[in-house]
């Protein structure tokens, strides 16, 4: 089959093809060319024309938690069975939004492995899933109480053993939690962070660091993590170091907007009046984070640092895998729609070591595709007008049931 639309966005951050099409065969893109050339070369192929729409690679969410029941008010109800149901529900939601690949940066022990198996056995339709299994934290550190989702480790060799244990589940990434809400405090020592990254890379896998504040950010850069998650208080000098070392940045901007909007809905105000305790602390932390993004995001993006789209949406009332909202935040802060789309396609594929396989409209790539109404190259909001989603060349029936 040949798919065509008015415009094709390839995912490299700059290329838009006009009057072109994709030849799909055996779940992959067999050829990309002008429509006339494809029709001349393959006259027997059926042509599906989406008209004024845009075709682009399936989106990639680089910071997802497939079944984070711990943030729900009804979390006490979630046993492993209900948790698996939540994971499958979120997987379906992601696909309906055109998100065909997820990097899960921690869920309950073994959950992601079993969701992958469910997809392989044809028991469920799920996105391509790359996962960390559990996250590593220090004893009593950030998220230590997330039952099933984190593991507490201390000391260099305990950290190395934990890396090996998590990779044993099939994980290809290791997630580390080392920046809590207190400025000036990093939870893991430099030696522990160095050991985690060294062990992960020695075994041919990659490492992601939850780090928002100083000095944890510099310590994670020095250790050589592959991605920095959040990074709200990064400095320009640190971003330049990340460029030099090939470290990518997943800013997760939208979750900060969402949390502040959530607090405002509760109090009817957009300031700290009416807030106390942890809610007040959250307001100050997230308000400062959004100010950092407003001041620095575009300046940092211009350094050439690899930007990644991640959502981190874990609340019962938050949308799951709302990558389009994250990209809208990037555009609001000055990034072009094409560069924002690259942050959810081609950039992610490179960081995942899957360039040429996903995140691109190129011959030989998996035919994971998103079709949206309108011109996504000019208006990022078009990504919310999902018309069709293809997974390995198969058009998914929308809505999924």
mmCIF file of C-alpha atoms in Angstrom:
data_model
loop_
_atom_site.group_PDB
_atom_site.id
_atom_site.type_symbol
_atom_site.label_atom_id
_atom_site.label_comp_id
_atom_site.label_asym_id
_atom_site.label_seq_id
_atom_site.Cartn_x
_atom_site.Cartn_y
_atom_site.Cartn_z
ATOM 1 C CA UNK A 1 0.000 0.000 0.000
ATOM 2 C CA UNK A 2 1.042 3.586 -0.684
ATOM 3 C CA UNK A 3 0.107 6.251 1.886
ATOM 4 C CA UNK A 4 0.100 9.884 0.898
ATOM 5 C CA UNK A 5 -0.939 13.260 2.275
ATOM 6 C CA UNK A 6 -0.293 16.900 1.473
ATOM 7 C CA UNK A 7 2.794 16.871 3.676
ATOM 8 C CA UNK A 8 5.127 14.317 5.266
ATOM 9 C CA UNK A 9 7.269 15.313 8.266
ATOM 10 C CA UNK A 10 10.310 13.042 8.353
ATOM 11 C CA UNK A 11 11.304 13.613 12.011
ATOM 12 C CA UNK A 12 14.741 15.178 11.505
ATOM 13 C CA UNK A 13 13.634 18.610 12.714
ATOM 14 C CA UNK A 14 13.703 20.330 9.330
ATOM 15 C CA UNK A 15 12.367 18.251 6.431
ATOM 16 C CA UNK A 16 8.795 18.424 5.128
ATOM 17 C CA UNK A 17 8.026 16.512 1.935
ATOM 18 C CA UNK A 18 5.256 17.775 -0.336
ATOM 19 C CA UNK A 19 3.220 15.633 -2.740
ATOM 20 C CA UNK A 20 5.045 12.546 -1.553
ATOM 21 C CA UNK A 21 4.150 9.122 -0.253
ATOM 22 C CA UNK A 22 5.260 6.038 1.634
ATOM 23 C CA UNK A 23 5.283 2.506 0.288
ATOM 24 C CA UNK A 24 4.456 0.088 3.128
ATOM 25 C CA UNK A 25 5.443 -3.576 2.962
ATOM 26 C CA UNK A 26 5.760 -6.204 5.692
ATOM 27 C CA UNK A 27 5.315 -3.677 8.464
ATOM 28 C CA UNK A 28 8.062 -1.360 7.238
ATOM 29 C CA UNK A 29 8.502 1.652 5.018
ATOM 30 C CA UNK A 30 9.834 0.166 1.790
ATOM 31 C CA UNK A 31 10.251 3.466 -0.066
ATOM 32 C CA UNK A 32 9.745 7.219 0.310
ATOM 33 C CA UNK A 33 9.384 9.258 -2.864
ATOM 34 C CA UNK A 34 7.128 11.609 -4.734
ATOM 35 C CA UNK A 35 3.685 10.153 -5.240
ATOM 36 C CA UNK A 36 4.061 10.118 -8.999
ATOM 37 C CA UNK A 37 7.344 8.175 -8.796
ATOM 38 C CA UNK A 38 5.854 5.635 -6.416
ATOM 39 C CA UNK A 39 2.784 5.133 -8.599
ATOM 40 C CA UNK A 40 4.933 4.691 -11.683
ATOM 41 C CA UNK A 41 7.243 2.216 -9.952
ATOM 42 C CA UNK A 42 4.469 0.284 -8.170
ATOM 43 C CA UNK A 43 1.333 0.607 -10.340
ATOM 44 C CA UNK A 44 -0.298 -2.402 -8.675
ATOM 45 C CA UNK A 45 -0.257 -0.821 -5.191
ATOM 46 C CA UNK A 46 -3.408 0.637 -3.651
ATOM 47 C CA UNK A 47 -3.080 4.352 -2.797
ATOM 48 C CA UNK A 48 -4.608 5.724 0.403
ATOM 49 C CA UNK A 49 -4.698 9.514 0.175
ATOM 50 C CA UNK A 50 -5.233 11.428 3.425
ATOM 51 C CA UNK A 51 -5.617 14.706 1.543
ATOM 52 C CA UNK A 52 -4.822 17.868 3.529
ATOM 53 C CA UNK A 53 -3.458 15.888 6.465
ATOM 54 C CA UNK A 54 0.114 15.447 7.750
ATOM 55 C CA UNK A 55 1.882 12.093 8.056
ATOM 56 C CA UNK A 56 4.745 11.867 10.549
ATOM 57 C CA UNK A 57 6.527 9.151 12.534
ATOM 58 C CA UNK A 58 4.727 7.711 15.530
ATOM 59 C CA UNK A 59 5.518 9.810 18.582
ATOM 60 C CA UNK A 60 7.856 8.685 21.367
ATOM 61 C CA UNK A 61 7.334 9.489 25.063
ATOM 62 C CA UNK A 62 10.723 9.336 26.765
ATOM 63 C CA UNK A 63 9.468 9.793 30.343
ATOM 64 C CA UNK A 64 6.433 7.662 31.112
ATOM 65 C CA UNK A 65 5.252 5.620 34.082
ATOM 66 C CA UNK A 66 2.883 3.047 32.640
ATOM 67 C CA UNK A 67 1.139 2.173 35.899
ATOM 68 C CA UNK A 68 2.029 4.690 38.600
ATOM 69 C CA UNK A 69 -0.843 3.900 40.945
ATOM 70 C CA UNK A 70 1.001 5.423 43.902
ATOM 71 C CA UNK A 71 -0.057 8.970 42.964
ATOM 72 C CA UNK A 72 -3.755 8.097 42.986
ATOM 73 C CA UNK A 73 -6.056 8.821 45.910
ATOM 74 C CA UNK A 74 -7.422 5.281 45.531
ATOM 75 C CA UNK A 75 -3.941 3.782 45.410
ATOM 76 C CA UNK A 76 -4.697 1.422 48.291
ATOM 77 C CA UNK A 77 -7.022 -0.488 45.950
ATOM 78 C CA UNK A 78 -4.246 -1.393 43.506
ATOM 79 C CA UNK A 79 -3.008 -4.949 43.746
ATOM 80 C CA UNK A 80 -0.918 -6.479 40.895
ATOM 81 C CA UNK A 81 -4.054 -7.371 38.914
ATOM 82 C CA UNK A 82 -5.527 -3.875 38.980
ATOM 83 C CA UNK A 83 -2.086 -2.404 38.323
ATOM 84 C CA UNK A 84 -1.793 -4.476 35.140
ATOM 85 C CA UNK A 85 -5.229 -3.215 34.071
ATOM 86 C CA UNK A 86 -4.068 0.366 34.606
ATOM 87 C CA UNK A 87 -0.959 -0.308 32.535
ATOM 88 C CA UNK A 88 -3.016 -1.721 29.654
ATOM 89 C CA UNK A 89 -5.444 1.199 29.835
ATOM 90 C CA UNK A 90 -2.561 3.677 29.644
ATOM 91 C CA UNK A 91 -0.964 1.730 26.799
ATOM 92 C CA UNK A 92 -4.199 2.016 24.835
ATOM 93 C CA UNK A 93 -4.431 5.738 25.608
ATOM 94 C CA UNK A 94 -0.877 6.294 24.368
ATOM 95 C CA UNK A 95 -1.597 4.620 21.031
ATOM 96 C CA UNK A 96 -4.767 6.634 20.562
ATOM 97 C CA UNK A 97 -2.654 9.785 20.959
ATOM 98 C CA UNK A 98 -0.250 8.550 18.282
ATOM 99 C CA UNK A 99 2.457 7.586 20.782
ATOM 100 C CA UNK A 100 3.796 4.314 19.399
ATOM 101 C CA UNK A 101 6.885 4.029 21.627
ATOM 102 C CA UNK A 102 7.249 4.573 25.375
ATOM 103 C CA UNK A 103 10.300 4.647 27.607
ATOM 104 C CA UNK A 104 8.992 3.655 31.031
ATOM 105 C CA UNK A 105 11.328 5.160 33.609
ATOM 106 C CA UNK A 106 10.033 2.985 36.388
ATOM 107 C CA UNK A 107 7.012 0.941 37.292
ATOM 108 C CA UNK A 108 6.400 -2.025 39.584
ATOM 109 C CA UNK A 109 8.989 -4.781 39.438
ATOM 110 C CA UNK A 110 8.394 -7.011 36.405
ATOM 111 C CA UNK A 111 5.328 -5.144 35.140
ATOM 112 C CA UNK A 112 6.823 -3.812 31.912
ATOM 113 C CA UNK A 113 8.331 -7.178 31.051
ATOM 114 C CA UNK A 114 4.878 -8.756 31.266
ATOM 115 C CA UNK A 115 3.206 -5.968 29.262
ATOM 116 C CA UNK A 116 5.772 -6.558 26.516
ATOM 117 C CA UNK A 117 4.970 -10.262 26.630
ATOM 118 C CA UNK A 118 1.241 -9.558 26.431
ATOM 119 C CA UNK A 119 1.854 -7.629 23.225
ATOM 120 C CA UNK A 120 4.102 -10.334 21.787
ATOM 121 C CA UNK A 121 1.487 -13.008 22.512
ATOM 122 C CA UNK A 122 -1.288 -10.988 20.895
ATOM 123 C CA UNK A 123 -3.152 -10.581 24.194
ATOM 124 C CA UNK A 124 -3.105 -6.786 24.007
ATOM 125 C CA UNK A 125 -2.221 -3.982 21.622
ATOM 126 C CA UNK A 126 0.543 -1.963 23.257
ATOM 127 C CA UNK A 127 3.184 0.566 22.165
ATOM 128 C CA UNK A 128 6.780 -0.472 21.713
ATOM 129 C CA UNK A 129 8.063 -0.432 25.278
ATOM 130 C CA UNK A 130 11.606 0.345 26.410
ATOM 131 C CA UNK A 131 11.877 0.241 30.180
ATOM 132 C CA UNK A 132 13.979 0.687 33.316
ATOM 133 C CA UNK A 133 12.036 -1.706 35.589
ATOM 134 C CA UNK A 134 12.580 -0.243 39.090
ATOM 135 C CA UNK A 135 14.433 2.993 39.869
ATOM 136 C CA UNK A 136 17.423 3.124 42.201
ATOM 137 C CA UNK A 137 17.357 5.419 45.236
ATOM 138 C CA UNK A 138 19.372 5.644 48.431
ATOM 139 C CA UNK A 139 17.994 4.287 51.685
ATOM 140 C CA UNK A 140 15.288 6.730 52.721
ATOM 141 C CA UNK A 141 15.832 8.800 49.568
ATOM 142 C CA UNK A 142 13.370 10.238 47.093
ATOM 143 C CA UNK A 143 10.529 7.817 46.314
ATOM 144 C CA UNK A 144 11.900 5.134 48.654
ATOM 145 C CA UNK A 145 8.305 4.514 49.746
ATOM 146 C CA UNK A 146 7.075 3.773 46.201
ATOM 147 C CA UNK A 147 6.292 0.133 46.901
ATOM 148 C CA UNK A 148 7.393 -2.051 44.024
ATOM 149 C CA UNK A 149 8.727 0.822 41.913
ATOM 150 C CA UNK A 150 12.019 1.685 43.582
ATOM 151 C CA UNK A 151 14.843 -0.245 45.212
ATOM 152 C CA UNK A 152 17.051 1.253 47.942
ATOM 153 C CA UNK A 153 20.799 0.817 47.461
ATOM 154 C CA UNK A 154 23.888 2.196 49.183
ATOM 155 C CA UNK A 155 27.565 1.973 48.344
ATOM 156 C CA UNK A 156 29.367 1.352 45.080
ATOM 157 C CA UNK A 157 29.078 -2.445 44.933
ATOM 158 C CA UNK A 158 25.471 -2.530 46.084
ATOM 159 C CA UNK A 159 24.732 -0.065 43.263
ATOM 160 C CA UNK A 160 26.521 -2.254 40.721
ATOM 161 C CA UNK A 161 24.617 -5.315 41.901
ATOM 162 C CA UNK A 162 21.317 -3.410 41.620
ATOM 163 C CA UNK A 163 22.128 -2.454 38.028
ATOM 164 C CA UNK A 164 22.723 -6.105 37.185
ATOM 165 C CA UNK A 165 19.512 -7.149 38.915
ATOM 166 C CA UNK A 166 17.340 -4.626 37.064
ATOM 167 C CA UNK A 167 18.896 -5.488 33.703
ATOM 168 C CA UNK A 168 18.139 -9.129 34.430
ATOM 169 C CA UNK A 169 14.415 -8.328 34.050
ATOM 170 C CA UNK A 170 14.981 -7.276 30.444
ATOM 171 C CA UNK A 171 15.430 -3.584 31.185
ATOM 172 C CA UNK A 172 17.771 -1.737 28.826
ATOM 173 C CA UNK A 173 17.867 1.477 30.865
ATOM 174 C CA UNK A 174 18.674 2.168 34.501
ATOM 175 C CA UNK A 175 16.898 5.030 36.306
ATOM 176 C CA UNK A 176 18.488 6.797 39.261
ATOM 177 C CA UNK A 177 16.717 9.131 41.692
ATOM 178 C CA UNK A 178 19.262 11.535 43.140
ATOM 179 C CA UNK A 179 17.651 14.977 43.383
ATOM 180 C CA UNK A 180 14.952 15.584 45.974
ATOM 181 C CA UNK A 181 13.201 18.837 46.855
ATOM 182 C CA UNK A 182 16.002 20.305 48.976
ATOM 183 C CA UNK A 183 18.451 22.598 47.125
ATOM 184 C CA UNK A 184 22.089 21.875 47.846
ATOM 185 C CA UNK A 185 21.519 18.178 48.558
ATOM 186 C CA UNK A 186 22.407 15.301 46.228
ATOM 187 C CA UNK A 187 21.373 11.899 47.510
ATOM 188 C CA UNK A 188 23.814 9.518 45.834
ATOM 189 C CA UNK A 189 27.524 10.188 46.260
ATOM 190 C CA UNK A 190 29.670 10.862 43.215
ATOM 191 C CA UNK A 191 31.316 7.461 43.616
ATOM 192 C CA UNK A 192 27.917 5.737 43.625
ATOM 193 C CA UNK A 193 26.731 7.622 40.536
ATOM 194 C CA UNK A 194 29.992 6.862 38.738
ATOM 195 C CA UNK A 195 29.640 3.172 39.590
ATOM 196 C CA UNK A 196 26.038 2.999 38.321
ATOM 197 C CA UNK A 197 26.877 4.584 34.985
ATOM 198 C CA UNK A 198 30.059 2.570 34.577
ATOM 199 C CA UNK A 199 28.282 -0.716 35.285
ATOM 200 C CA UNK A 200 25.391 0.150 33.002
ATOM 201 C CA UNK A 201 27.648 1.163 30.105
ATOM 202 C CA UNK A 202 29.990 -1.764 30.719
ATOM 203 C CA UNK A 203 27.030 -4.067 30.131
ATOM 204 C CA UNK A 204 26.003 -2.207 26.981
ATOM 205 C CA UNK A 205 22.969 -0.375 28.351
ATOM 206 C CA UNK A 206 22.035 3.225 29.156
ATOM 207 C CA UNK A 207 21.282 5.285 32.272
ATOM 208 C CA UNK A 208 18.815 8.091 33.052
ATOM 209 C CA UNK A 209 19.057 10.464 36.019
ATOM 210 C CA UNK A 210 16.196 12.157 37.835
ATOM 211 C CA UNK A 211 17.946 15.430 38.642
ATOM 212 C CA UNK A 212 16.364 18.860 38.972
ATOM 213 C CA UNK A 213 18.542 20.795 41.413
ATOM 214 C CA UNK A 214 22.189 21.512 42.143
ATOM 215 C CA UNK A 215 24.600 19.917 42.931
ATOM 216 C CA UNK A 216 22.940 16.703 41.691
ATOM 217 C CA UNK A 217 22.848 18.013 38.117
ATOM 218 C CA UNK A 218 26.597 18.572 37.908
ATOM 219 C CA UNK A 219 27.293 15.250 39.580
ATOM 220 C CA UNK A 220 25.131 13.405 37.049
ATOM 221 C CA UNK A 221 26.831 15.192 34.147
ATOM 222 C CA UNK A 222 30.223 14.282 35.591
ATOM 223 C CA UNK A 223 29.121 10.648 35.941
ATOM 224 C CA UNK A 224 28.112 10.571 32.270
ATOM 225 C CA UNK A 225 24.425 9.678 32.392
ATOM 226 C CA UNK A 226 22.828 9.330 28.958
ATOM 227 C CA UNK A 227 19.809 11.492 29.790
ATOM 228 C CA UNK A 228 19.019 14.092 32.417
ATOM 229 C CA UNK A 229 15.355 14.052 33.408
ATOM 230 C CA UNK A 230 13.778 17.405 34.357
ATOM 231 C CA UNK A 231 16.999 19.418 34.738
ATOM 232 C CA UNK A 232 15.048 22.500 35.713
ATOM 233 C CA UNK A 233 17.970 24.371 37.291
ATOM 234 C CA UNK A 234 20.594 23.540 34.685
ATOM 235 C CA UNK A 235 23.041 26.302 33.812
ATOM 236 C CA UNK A 236 24.194 27.229 30.327
ATOM 237 C CA UNK A 237 27.687 25.944 31.118
ATOM 238 C CA UNK A 238 26.242 22.598 32.176
ATOM 239 C CA UNK A 239 24.136 22.303 29.027
ATOM 240 C CA UNK A 240 27.250 22.975 26.970
ATOM 241 C CA UNK A 241 28.986 20.163 28.879
ATOM 242 C CA UNK A 242 26.029 17.912 28.069
ATOM 243 C CA UNK A 243 26.450 18.727 24.372
ATOM 244 C CA UNK A 244 30.125 17.841 24.514
ATOM 245 C CA UNK A 245 29.432 14.553 26.298
ATOM 246 C CA UNK A 246 26.389 13.545 24.263
ATOM 247 C CA UNK A 247 23.971 13.762 27.209
ATOM 248 C CA UNK A 248 20.345 14.424 26.227
ATOM 249 C CA UNK A 249 17.780 16.489 28.144
ATOM 250 C CA UNK A 250 14.178 15.500 28.901
ATOM 251 C CA UNK A 251 12.744 18.706 30.430
ATOM 252 C CA UNK A 252 9.151 17.493 31.187
ATOM 253 C CA UNK A 253 7.691 20.988 31.045
ATOM 254 C CA UNK A 254 3.984 20.182 30.774
ATOM 255 C CA UNK A 255 3.776 18.257 34.058
ATOM 256 C CA UNK A 256 4.910 21.410 35.865
ATOM 257 C CA UNK A 257 2.144 23.428 34.210
ATOM 258 C CA UNK A 258 -0.371 20.702 34.951
ATOM 259 C CA UNK A 259 0.487 20.505 38.656
ATOM 260 C CA UNK A 260 0.175 24.269 39.118
ATOM 261 C CA UNK A 261 -3.124 24.275 37.221
ATOM 262 C CA UNK A 262 -4.282 21.429 39.459
ATOM 263 C CA UNK A 263 -3.494 23.438 42.595
ATOM 264 C CA UNK A 264 -5.253 26.474 41.112
ATOM 265 C CA UNK A 265 -8.392 24.436 40.438
ATOM 266 C CA UNK A 266 -8.400 23.421 44.095
ATOM 267 C CA UNK A 267 -8.022 26.922 45.553
ATOM 268 C CA UNK A 268 -9.574 29.026 42.798
ATOM 269 C CA UNK A 269 -6.386 31.130 42.730
ATOM 270 C CA UNK A 270 -3.064 31.074 40.869
ATOM 271 C CA UNK A 271 -0.885 32.027 43.825
ATOM 272 C CA UNK A 272 0.107 30.392 47.104
ATOM 273 C CA UNK A 273 -2.855 31.665 49.116
ATOM 274 C CA UNK A 274 -4.796 28.755 50.584
ATOM 275 C CA UNK A 275 -1.904 26.305 50.290
ATOM 276 C CA UNK A 276 0.026 24.747 53.160
ATOM 277 C CA UNK A 277 2.418 21.911 53.915
ATOM 278 C CA UNK A 278 3.494 19.813 50.940
ATOM 279 C CA UNK A 279 1.108 21.651 48.589
ATOM 280 C CA UNK A 280 2.825 24.951 49.393
ATOM 281 C CA UNK A 281 6.239 23.362 48.887
ATOM 282 C CA UNK A 282 5.045 21.941 45.554
ATOM 283 C CA UNK A 283 3.778 25.351 44.461
ATOM 284 C CA UNK A 284 7.128 27.036 45.147
ATOM 285 C CA UNK A 285 9.140 24.207 43.528
ATOM 286 C CA UNK A 286 7.055 24.015 40.349
ATOM 287 C CA UNK A 287 6.612 27.782 40.052
ATOM 288 C CA UNK A 288 10.409 28.157 40.201
ATOM 289 C CA UNK A 289 10.792 25.365 37.643
ATOM 290 C CA UNK A 290 8.477 27.051 35.146
ATOM 291 C CA UNK A 291 10.349 30.312 35.604
ATOM 292 C CA UNK A 292 13.606 28.481 34.836
ATOM 293 C CA UNK A 293 12.113 27.010 31.656
ATOM 294 C CA UNK A 294 10.786 30.404 30.590
ATOM 295 C CA UNK A 295 14.173 32.033 31.125
ATOM 296 C CA UNK A 296 16.399 29.298 29.743
ATOM 297 C CA UNK A 297 14.687 26.703 27.543
ATOM 298 C CA UNK A 298 15.188 28.343 24.156
ATOM 299 C CA UNK A 299 18.694 29.519 25.049
ATOM 300 C CA UNK A 300 19.605 25.967 26.030
ATOM 301 C CA UNK A 301 17.979 24.501 22.920
ATOM 302 C CA UNK A 302 20.136 26.748 20.751
ATOM 303 C CA UNK A 303 23.294 25.108 22.141
ATOM 304 C CA UNK A 304 22.411 21.988 20.162
ATOM 305 C CA UNK A 305 21.667 19.839 23.210
ATOM 306 C CA UNK A 306 19.507 16.870 22.230
ATOM 307 C CA UNK A 307 15.962 17.605 23.396
ATOM 308 C CA UNK A 308 13.614 14.756 24.266
ATOM 309 C CA UNK A 309 9.866 14.854 24.847
ATOM 310 C CA UNK A 310 8.737 13.229 28.076
ATOM 311 C CA UNK A 311 5.478 13.623 29.958
ATOM 312 C CA UNK A 312 5.793 12.148 33.491
ATOM 313 C CA UNK A 313 1.985 12.345 33.894
ATOM 314 C CA UNK A 314 0.983 10.097 36.782
ATOM 315 C CA UNK A 315 -2.178 11.480 38.382
ATOM 316 C CA UNK A 316 -5.631 9.949 38.034
ATOM 317 C CA UNK A 317 -6.899 13.221 36.547
ATOM 318 C CA UNK A 318 -3.922 13.838 34.235
ATOM 319 C CA UNK A 319 -3.818 12.773 30.592
ATOM 320 C CA UNK A 320 -1.428 9.914 29.903
ATOM 321 C CA UNK A 321 1.325 10.220 27.291
ATOM 322 C CA UNK A 322 0.199 13.714 26.305
ATOM 323 C CA UNK A 323 3.271 14.254 24.144
ATOM 324 C CA UNK A 324 1.406 16.817 22.046
ATOM 325 C CA UNK A 325 1.019 18.967 25.177
ATOM 326 C CA UNK A 326 4.741 18.711 25.944
ATOM 327 C CA UNK A 327 5.555 19.776 22.388
ATOM 328 C CA UNK A 328 3.107 22.671 22.660
ATOM 329 C CA UNK A 329 5.034 23.841 25.733
ATOM 330 C CA UNK A 330 8.287 23.737 23.755
ATOM 331 C CA UNK A 331 6.737 25.759 20.935
ATOM 332 C CA UNK A 332 5.277 28.254 23.427
ATOM 333 C CA UNK A 333 8.839 28.778 24.679
ATOM 334 C CA UNK A 334 10.116 29.550 21.183
ATOM 335 C CA UNK A 335 10.996 26.252 19.502
ATOM 336 C CA UNK A 336 9.734 25.712 15.956
ATOM 337 C CA UNK A 337 7.067 23.009 15.496
ATOM 338 C CA UNK A 338 9.454 20.936 13.372
ATOM 339 C CA UNK A 339 12.181 20.971 16.019
ATOM 340 C CA UNK A 340 9.623 20.173 18.686
ATOM 341 C CA UNK A 341 8.385 17.187 16.667
ATOM 342 C CA UNK A 342 11.994 15.993 16.336
ATOM 343 C CA UNK A 343 12.125 15.957 20.159
ATOM 344 C CA UNK A 344 9.404 13.281 20.052
ATOM 345 C CA UNK A 345 10.677 11.369 17.013
ATOM 346 C CA UNK A 346 14.180 11.426 15.509
ATOM 347 C CA UNK A 347 15.995 12.690 18.617
ATOM 348 C CA UNK A 348 14.464 9.966 20.768
ATOM 349 C CA UNK A 349 15.343 7.251 18.270
ATOM 350 C CA UNK A 350 19.013 8.281 18.333
ATOM 351 C CA UNK A 351 19.161 8.322 22.126
ATOM 352 C CA UNK A 352 17.472 4.919 22.272
ATOM 353 C CA UNK A 353 20.002 3.538 19.786
ATOM 354 C CA UNK A 354 17.163 2.913 17.321
ATOM 355 C CA UNK A 355 17.922 5.514 14.651
ATOM 356 C CA UNK A 356 16.661 4.368 11.272
ATOM 357 C CA UNK A 357 14.283 1.953 12.991
ATOM 358 C CA UNK A 358 11.726 4.292 14.589
ATOM 359 C CA UNK A 359 11.157 8.040 14.744
ATOM 360 C CA UNK A 360 11.691 8.600 11.030
ATOM 361 C CA UNK A 361 10.003 8.395 7.650
ATOM 362 C CA UNK A 362 12.775 6.598 5.818
ATOM 363 C CA UNK A 363 13.131 3.426 3.792
ATOM 364 C CA UNK A 364 13.725 0.461 6.064
ATOM 365 C CA UNK A 365 12.149 1.997 9.170
ATOM 366 C CA UNK A 366 9.272 0.464 11.056
ATOM 367 C CA UNK A 367 5.973 1.763 9.706
ATOM 368 C CA UNK A 368 4.947 3.336 13.030
ATOM 369 C CA UNK A 369 3.029 6.348 11.776
ATOM 370 C CA UNK A 370 0.751 9.135 12.925
ATOM 371 C CA UNK A 371 -1.682 10.891 10.592
ATOM 372 C CA UNK A 372 -3.165 14.183 11.815
ATOM 373 C CA UNK A 373 -5.514 16.680 10.256
ATOM 374 C CA UNK A 374 -3.947 20.022 9.369
ATOM 375 C CA UNK A 375 -0.387 21.257 8.994
ATOM 376 C CA UNK A 376 1.636 20.091 11.986
ATOM 377 C CA UNK A 377 4.727 21.805 10.584
ATOM 378 C CA UNK A 378 3.028 25.169 11.051
ATOM 379 C CA UNK A 379 0.671 24.515 13.970
ATOM 380 C CA UNK A 380 1.728 22.104 16.699
ATOM 381 C CA UNK A 381 -1.875 21.799 17.865
ATOM 382 C CA UNK A 382 -2.570 19.686 14.783
ATOM 383 C CA UNK A 383 -0.997 16.763 16.646
ATOM 384 C CA UNK A 384 -4.133 16.598 18.754
ATOM 385 C CA UNK A 385 -6.298 16.007 15.660
ATOM 386 C CA UNK A 386 -5.439 12.329 15.305
ATOM 387 C CA UNK A 387 -6.846 10.785 12.163
ATOM 388 C CA UNK A 388 -4.989 7.471 11.998
ATOM 389 C CA UNK A 389 -2.270 5.560 13.834
ATOM 390 C CA UNK A 390 -0.195 2.790 12.264
ATOM 391 C CA UNK A 391 1.810 0.272 14.245
ATOM 392 C CA UNK A 392 4.262 -1.797 12.200
ATOM 393 C CA UNK A 393 2.251 -0.966 9.095
ATOM 394 C CA UNK A 394 -1.108 -1.951 10.581
ATOM 395 C CA UNK A 395 -3.773 0.720 10.882
ATOM 396 C CA UNK A 396 -5.166 0.608 14.403
ATOM 397 C CA UNK A 397 -8.941 0.855 14.811
ATOM 398 C CA UNK A 398 -9.634 4.082 16.686
ATOM 399 C CA UNK A 399 -10.789 4.354 19.349
ATOM 400 C CA UNK A 400 -9.123 1.235 20.691
ATOM 401 C CA UNK A 401 -11.356 -0.909 22.859
#
